Amino acid sequence: AIPARSLPEVLQGEGYRTAYITSQDFAYDRQLRFLKHRHFDLFLDMHNLKGHEDAWYGKWGIDDAVTVRAVLEEAQKPGPFFILFGMVSGHHPFVASRTQEENPDGTRVTEYLRALRYADDQIRALLEGLQEAGVLQDTLVVIVSDHGEGHGRHEGRNTYEEVVKVPAAFFGPQLAGLQLQVERVTSHLDIAPTILGLLGLPIPCTMKGRNLVSDGEPRVAFFGGRPPKFQLGLADGQWKYILEDGQLEMLYNRLDDPDGEYNLVDDHSKLVQSFKKRIQFWEQHSENLIENYGACLKESGCR
């Protein structure tokens, strides 16, 4: 119900066809309840993809190779397009194909690497298909993950670096002349504004992220983790602060200690106090924003 403009809504208004094509099941986590308001012209998931009847099914969805074919078919239609392609190959339990299922390796990490190699194969097939269709040279491609993988090392804690620090790769003709690797703290909130900036389109004021190409100012990134441990945290330059279950505090130096082995809370009490206040304010602000979004927009003058 929040009247914020989404990336597909902006692009649809600019004449793009918009599609969400995923190997997953849209019923998971009530996705359609949210997505149906976000201006997608086409929804395809594991239940209505062409060829799904004879495809391999895993725990989280269908063989990504089937989904790649659907993405390529949609991309070859006339006119500009925005396609969100959701993969499942890298998801736990890390079995991505019939071949992998029939020939298990037996160890978590090696199965994970096999699944990622399969994901790589599907990305390669997608890019080669776009190239053969003659549209890759005009297409901005963005590859990003929703989260990383800790392999259970932190016992239900989901805010350590290996989980929240994920790659985001942008490439396409829109980046011509840019020799840019962003190394400062960023957020998933920055992805949509960066895409619009690279396409030369205006960024709605309801998008709280920033165009990473043009905005070089350091910022704090906030994040949270689902139970069994309820964690909120922030990353500010070299520092990472985590507040767990409203009580347990952790402070790590992201540069010197990326694995989060040394809690420095006792060594930086003033910094910890400052970060805790910011986390608490962010939590309260977020709840207020969700509950009173219309009034907040009106007060801010944002349209």
Short mmCIF file of C-alpha atoms in Angstrom, two decimals:
data_model
loop_
_atom_site.label_atom_id
_atom_site.label_comp_id
_atom_site.label_asym_id
_atom_site.label_seq_id
_atom_site.Cartn_x
_atom_site.Cartn_y
_atom_site.Cartn_z
CA ALA A 1 0.00 0.00 0.00
CA ILE A 2 3.01 2.33 0.22
CA PRO A 3 2.76 4.79 -2.72
CA ALA A 4 6.47 4.77 -3.54
CA ARG A 5 7.37 4.53 -7.22
CA SER A 6 9.18 1.34 -8.14
CA LEU A 7 11.81 0.81 -10.81
CA PRO A 8 9.42 -1.04 -13.18
CA GLU A 9 6.81 1.68 -12.68
CA VAL A 10 9.25 4.39 -13.75
CA LEU A 11 10.46 2.38 -16.74
CA GLN A 12 6.94 1.39 -17.77
CA GLY A 13 6.09 5.10 -17.83
CA GLU A 14 9.02 5.61 -20.20
CA GLY A 15 7.71 3.01 -22.66
CA TYR A 16 9.50 -0.11 -21.44
CA ARG A 17 7.86 -3.54 -21.37
CA THR A 18 8.26 -4.84 -17.82
CA ALA A 19 8.44 -8.49 -16.81
CA TYR A 20 9.33 -10.51 -13.74
CA ILE A 21 10.43 -13.99 -14.79
CA THR A 22 11.61 -16.30 -12.04
CA SER A 23 12.44 -19.95 -11.44
CA GLN A 24 10.76 -19.62 -8.05
CA ASP A 25 7.14 -19.90 -6.93
CA PHE A 26 5.46 -16.49 -6.56
CA ALA A 27 3.40 -17.93 -3.70
CA TYR A 28 6.52 -18.05 -1.53
CA ASP A 29 6.58 -15.25 1.04
CA ARG A 30 3.37 -13.78 -0.49
CA GLN A 31 5.35 -12.10 -3.26
CA LEU A 32 2.41 -11.42 -5.55
CA ARG A 33 0.64 -9.46 -2.82
CA PHE A 34 3.48 -6.96 -3.10
CA LEU A 35 4.42 -7.29 -6.75
CA LYS A 36 0.96 -6.81 -8.24
CA HIS A 37 1.17 -3.11 -7.31
CA ARG A 38 4.61 -2.62 -8.91
CA HIS A 39 3.69 -2.23 -12.59
CA PHE A 40 4.92 -5.45 -14.16
CA ASP A 41 3.24 -6.27 -17.48
CA LEU A 42 4.15 -9.97 -17.26
CA PHE A 43 4.62 -12.48 -14.44
CA LEU A 44 6.10 -15.93 -15.10
CA ASP A 45 7.15 -18.40 -12.42
CA MET A 46 7.79 -22.14 -12.09
CA HIS A 47 4.10 -22.92 -12.65
CA ASN A 48 3.56 -21.17 -16.00
CA LEU A 49 6.97 -21.10 -17.70
CA LYS A 50 6.96 -22.75 -21.11
CA GLY A 51 8.40 -26.25 -20.75
CA HIS A 52 7.95 -26.46 -16.98
CA GLU A 53 6.00 -29.72 -17.27
CA ASP A 54 9.08 -31.74 -18.27
CA ALA A 55 11.69 -29.72 -16.39
CA TRP A 56 13.71 -30.64 -13.32
CA TYR A 57 12.24 -29.32 -10.07
CA GLY A 58 14.37 -28.60 -7.04
CA LYS A 59 13.45 -27.56 -3.51
CA TRP A 60 13.18 -23.86 -4.36
CA GLY A 61 12.07 -23.91 -7.96
CA ILE A 62 12.57 -25.04 -11.51
CA ASP A 63 15.74 -25.54 -13.57
CA ASP A 64 17.11 -22.05 -14.36
CA ALA A 65 17.83 -23.15 -17.94
CA VAL A 66 14.06 -23.18 -18.58
CA THR A 67 13.76 -19.65 -17.20
CA VAL A 68 16.63 -18.38 -19.33
CA ARG A 69 14.74 -19.47 -22.45
CA ALA A 70 11.68 -17.53 -21.31
CA VAL A 71 13.76 -14.42 -20.63
CA LEU A 72 15.33 -14.59 -24.10
CA GLU A 73 11.93 -15.00 -25.73
CA GLU A 74 10.61 -11.91 -23.96
CA ALA A 75 13.76 -9.89 -24.69
CA GLN A 76 13.42 -10.44 -28.45
CA LYS A 77 10.03 -8.76 -28.67
CA PRO A 78 10.01 -5.25 -30.21
CA GLY A 79 10.82 -2.23 -28.09
CA PRO A 80 12.77 -1.49 -24.91
CA PHE A 81 12.40 -3.94 -22.05
CA PHE A 82 13.01 -4.30 -18.34
CA ILE A 83 13.22 -7.92 -17.21
CA LEU A 84 13.83 -9.00 -13.64
CA PHE A 85 15.20 -12.55 -13.81
CA GLY A 86 15.12 -14.45 -10.51
CA MET A 87 17.51 -17.41 -10.26
CA VAL A 88 17.43 -20.24 -7.72
CA SER A 89 20.67 -22.08 -8.58
CA GLY A 90 22.71 -20.62 -5.73
CA HIS A 91 20.10 -21.21 -3.03
CA HIS A 92 20.39 -23.70 -0.21
CA PRO A 93 20.45 -26.75 -0.33
CA PHE A 94 22.71 -25.97 -3.34
CA VAL A 95 21.39 -28.53 -5.80
CA ALA A 96 20.81 -26.73 -9.08
CA SER A 97 20.15 -29.39 -11.72
CA ARG A 98 19.07 -32.96 -12.32
CA THR A 99 22.69 -33.97 -13.01
CA GLN A 100 23.86 -32.55 -9.70
CA GLU A 101 20.96 -34.19 -7.84
CA GLU A 102 21.73 -37.60 -9.37
CA ASN A 103 25.46 -37.29 -8.66
CA PRO A 104 25.81 -35.79 -5.18
CA ASP A 105 29.23 -34.83 -3.91
CA GLY A 106 28.28 -35.03 -0.28
CA THR A 107 29.85 -31.88 1.18
CA ARG A 108 28.08 -28.57 1.63
CA VAL A 109 30.78 -26.30 0.22
CA THR A 110 31.55 -28.38 -2.86
CA GLU A 111 27.83 -28.67 -3.66
CA TYR A 112 27.58 -24.90 -3.22
CA LEU A 113 30.42 -24.34 -5.69
CA ARG A 114 28.84 -26.77 -8.17
CA ALA A 115 25.55 -24.84 -7.90
CA LEU A 116 27.32 -21.54 -8.50
CA ARG A 117 29.08 -22.97 -11.55
CA TYR A 118 25.67 -23.97 -12.87
CA ALA A 119 24.41 -20.44 -12.21
CA ASP A 120 27.42 -19.11 -14.13
CA ASP A 121 26.53 -21.37 -17.05
CA GLN A 122 22.99 -19.97 -17.16
CA ILE A 123 24.20 -16.36 -17.03
CA ARG A 124 26.58 -17.16 -19.89
CA ALA A 125 23.73 -18.73 -21.88
CA LEU A 126 21.59 -15.66 -21.25
CA LEU A 127 24.25 -13.19 -22.36
CA GLU A 128 25.13 -15.24 -25.43
CA GLY A 129 21.43 -15.44 -26.31
CA LEU A 130 21.04 -11.68 -25.99
CA GLN A 131 24.11 -11.26 -28.19
CA GLU A 132 22.71 -13.59 -30.87
CA ALA A 133 19.39 -11.72 -30.75
CA GLY A 134 21.20 -8.45 -31.40
CA VAL A 135 20.04 -6.71 -28.22
CA LEU A 136 22.98 -7.12 -25.84
CA GLN A 137 24.79 -4.12 -27.27
CA ASP A 138 21.91 -1.88 -26.14
CA THR A 139 21.19 -3.58 -22.82
CA LEU A 140 22.26 -2.61 -19.32
CA VAL A 141 22.86 -5.80 -17.34
CA VAL A 142 22.87 -5.85 -13.53
CA ILE A 143 23.79 -8.95 -11.54
CA VAL A 144 23.17 -8.88 -7.79
CA SER A 145 22.31 -11.25 -4.95
CA ASP A 146 19.81 -10.61 -2.17
CA HIS A 147 22.24 -11.97 0.43
CA GLY A 148 25.38 -14.03 0.80
CA GLU A 149 25.97 -17.39 2.45
CA GLY A 150 27.47 -18.00 5.89
CA HIS A 151 27.14 -21.82 5.78
CA GLY A 152 25.84 -21.82 9.35
CA ARG A 153 29.10 -20.54 10.79
CA HIS A 154 27.44 -17.96 13.05
CA GLU A 155 24.55 -20.11 14.36
CA GLY A 156 21.53 -18.23 13.04
CA ARG A 157 23.13 -14.79 12.97
CA ASN A 158 22.56 -13.30 9.52
CA THR A 159 24.32 -9.95 9.61
CA TYR A 160 27.97 -10.91 9.28
CA GLU A 161 30.03 -9.81 6.28
CA GLU A 162 29.70 -13.02 4.27
CA VAL A 163 25.91 -12.62 4.36
CA VAL A 164 25.35 -8.86 3.96
CA LYS A 165 28.29 -8.03 1.69
CA VAL A 166 27.30 -9.16 -1.80
CA PRO A 167 28.60 -8.30 -5.27
CA ALA A 168 26.72 -6.00 -7.60
CA ALA A 169 28.01 -5.95 -11.19
CA PHE A 170 26.80 -3.40 -13.74
CA PHE A 171 27.83 -3.57 -17.38
CA GLY A 172 26.55 -2.30 -20.71
CA PRO A 173 27.01 0.55 -23.18
CA GLN A 174 25.61 3.02 -20.63
CA LEU A 175 28.89 2.73 -18.73
CA ALA A 176 31.06 3.65 -21.73
CA GLY A 177 33.91 5.88 -20.62
CA LEU A 178 33.42 5.10 -16.93
CA GLN A 179 36.30 3.38 -15.17
CA LEU A 180 34.49 2.97 -11.89
CA GLN A 181 34.71 0.48 -9.06
CA VAL A 182 32.70 1.58 -6.03
CA GLU A 183 34.46 0.58 -2.84
CA ARG A 184 32.57 2.67 -0.26
CA VAL A 185 29.65 1.36 1.80
CA THR A 186 26.56 0.92 -0.36
CA SER A 187 23.07 -0.54 -0.05
CA HIS A 188 20.55 -2.45 -2.13
CA LEU A 189 18.58 0.81 -1.98
CA ASP A 190 21.17 2.27 -4.36
CA ILE A 191 20.54 -0.20 -7.19
CA ALA A 192 17.36 1.32 -8.65
CA PRO A 193 18.59 4.95 -8.60
CA THR A 194 21.90 3.88 -10.17
CA ILE A 195 20.07 2.07 -12.98
CA LEU A 196 17.87 5.10 -13.68
CA GLY A 197 20.89 7.39 -13.59
CA LEU A 198 22.76 5.25 -16.12
CA LEU A 199 19.68 5.29 -18.37
CA GLY A 200 19.46 9.08 -18.13
CA LEU A 201 16.05 8.97 -16.45
CA PRO A 202 14.87 11.05 -13.47
CA ILE A 203 15.06 9.43 -10.05
CA PRO A 204 11.83 9.69 -8.01
CA CYS A 205 12.21 11.39 -4.67
CA THR A 206 10.57 8.36 -3.01
CA MET A 207 13.67 6.31 -3.82
CA LYS A 208 15.87 6.65 -0.76
CA GLY A 209 19.01 5.28 -2.38
CA ARG A 210 21.48 7.17 -4.57
CA ASN A 211 23.06 7.02 -7.98
CA LEU A 212 26.45 5.48 -7.18
CA VAL A 213 27.99 6.85 -10.37
CA SER A 214 27.36 10.49 -9.49
CA ASP A 215 27.08 10.50 -5.68
CA GLY A 216 30.40 9.79 -4.03
CA GLU A 217 29.57 10.92 -0.52
CA PRO A 218 30.10 8.32 2.22
CA ARG A 219 26.91 7.00 3.79
CA VAL A 220 25.80 4.62 6.49
CA ALA A 221 24.07 1.42 5.37
CA PHE A 222 21.49 -0.24 7.64
CA PHE A 223 20.56 -3.91 7.57
CA GLY A 224 18.69 -6.55 9.52
CA GLY A 225 18.57 -10.31 9.96
CA ARG A 226 15.64 -12.66 10.45
CA PRO A 227 15.20 -14.87 13.55
CA PRO A 228 16.28 -17.07 15.27
CA LYS A 229 18.50 -14.15 16.24
CA PHE A 230 16.81 -10.77 15.69
CA GLN A 231 19.61 -8.49 14.59
CA LEU A 232 19.78 -4.90 13.40
CA GLY A 233 23.01 -3.33 12.27
CA LEU A 234 24.83 -0.67 10.35
CA ALA A 235 28.03 -0.29 8.37
CA ASP A 236 29.81 3.04 8.56
CA GLY A 237 33.17 3.15 6.81
CA GLN A 238 35.43 0.63 8.53
CA TRP A 239 32.94 -0.06 11.32
CA LYS A 240 30.13 -2.57 11.62
CA TYR A 241 27.78 -2.41 14.58
CA ILE A 242 25.17 -5.08 15.41
CA LEU A 243 22.44 -4.98 18.04
CA GLU A 244 21.02 -8.42 18.75
CA ASP A 245 17.64 -8.95 20.45
CA GLY A 246 17.78 -5.34 21.63
CA GLN A 247 20.57 -6.09 24.12
CA LEU A 248 23.71 -7.83 22.88
CA GLU A 249 26.06 -5.38 21.14
CA MET A 250 28.84 -6.18 18.70
CA LEU A 251 31.35 -3.87 17.05
CA TYR A 252 33.77 -5.05 14.37
CA ASN A 253 36.38 -3.46 12.19
CA ARG A 254 35.23 -4.51 8.71
CA LEU A 255 38.65 -3.91 7.15
CA ASP A 256 40.92 -5.52 9.75
CA ASP A 257 38.49 -8.23 10.87
CA PRO A 258 36.10 -9.13 8.02
CA ASP A 259 35.19 -12.45 9.67
CA GLY A 260 33.88 -10.71 12.79
CA GLU A 261 36.06 -12.55 15.29
CA TYR A 262 36.95 -9.66 17.63
CA ASN A 263 34.17 -7.75 19.36
CA LEU A 264 35.51 -4.24 20.09
CA VAL A 265 32.52 -2.95 22.07
CA ASP A 266 34.53 -2.44 25.27
CA ASP A 267 37.24 -0.50 23.43
CA HIS A 268 35.00 2.11 21.79
CA SER A 269 32.16 2.91 24.21
CA LYS A 270 31.31 6.34 22.78
CA LEU A 271 31.18 5.02 19.22
CA VAL A 272 28.99 2.12 20.33
CA GLN A 273 26.61 4.48 22.12
CA SER A 274 26.34 6.65 19.00
CA PHE A 275 25.68 3.66 16.73
CA LYS A 276 23.05 2.25 19.09
CA LYS A 277 21.14 5.54 19.02
CA ARG A 278 21.26 5.57 15.22
CA ILE A 279 19.93 2.00 15.05
CA GLN A 280 17.09 2.80 17.45
CA PHE A 281 16.19 5.96 15.54
CA TRP A 282 16.26 4.06 12.22
CA GLU A 283 13.95 1.38 13.63
CA GLN A 284 11.45 3.94 14.94
CA HIS A 285 11.66 6.05 11.78
CA SER A 286 11.03 3.01 9.58
CA GLU A 287 7.94 1.98 11.54
CA ASN A 288 6.58 5.53 11.43
CA LEU A 289 7.26 5.80 7.71
CA ILE A 290 5.39 2.59 6.93
CA GLU A 291 2.40 3.53 9.07
CA ASN A 292 2.15 7.15 7.93
CA TYR A 293 3.68 7.14 4.46
CA GLY A 294 1.03 9.28 2.79
CA ALA A 295 1.27 11.98 5.44
CA CYS A 296 5.09 11.88 5.34
CA LEU A 297 5.02 12.38 1.56
CA LYS A 298 2.64 15.29 1.83
CA GLU A 299 4.76 16.94 4.50
CA SER A 300 7.97 16.47 2.52
CA GLY A 301 6.52 17.79 -0.73
CA CYS A 302 7.71 14.63 -2.52
CA ARG A 303 5.58 13.61 -5.49
#
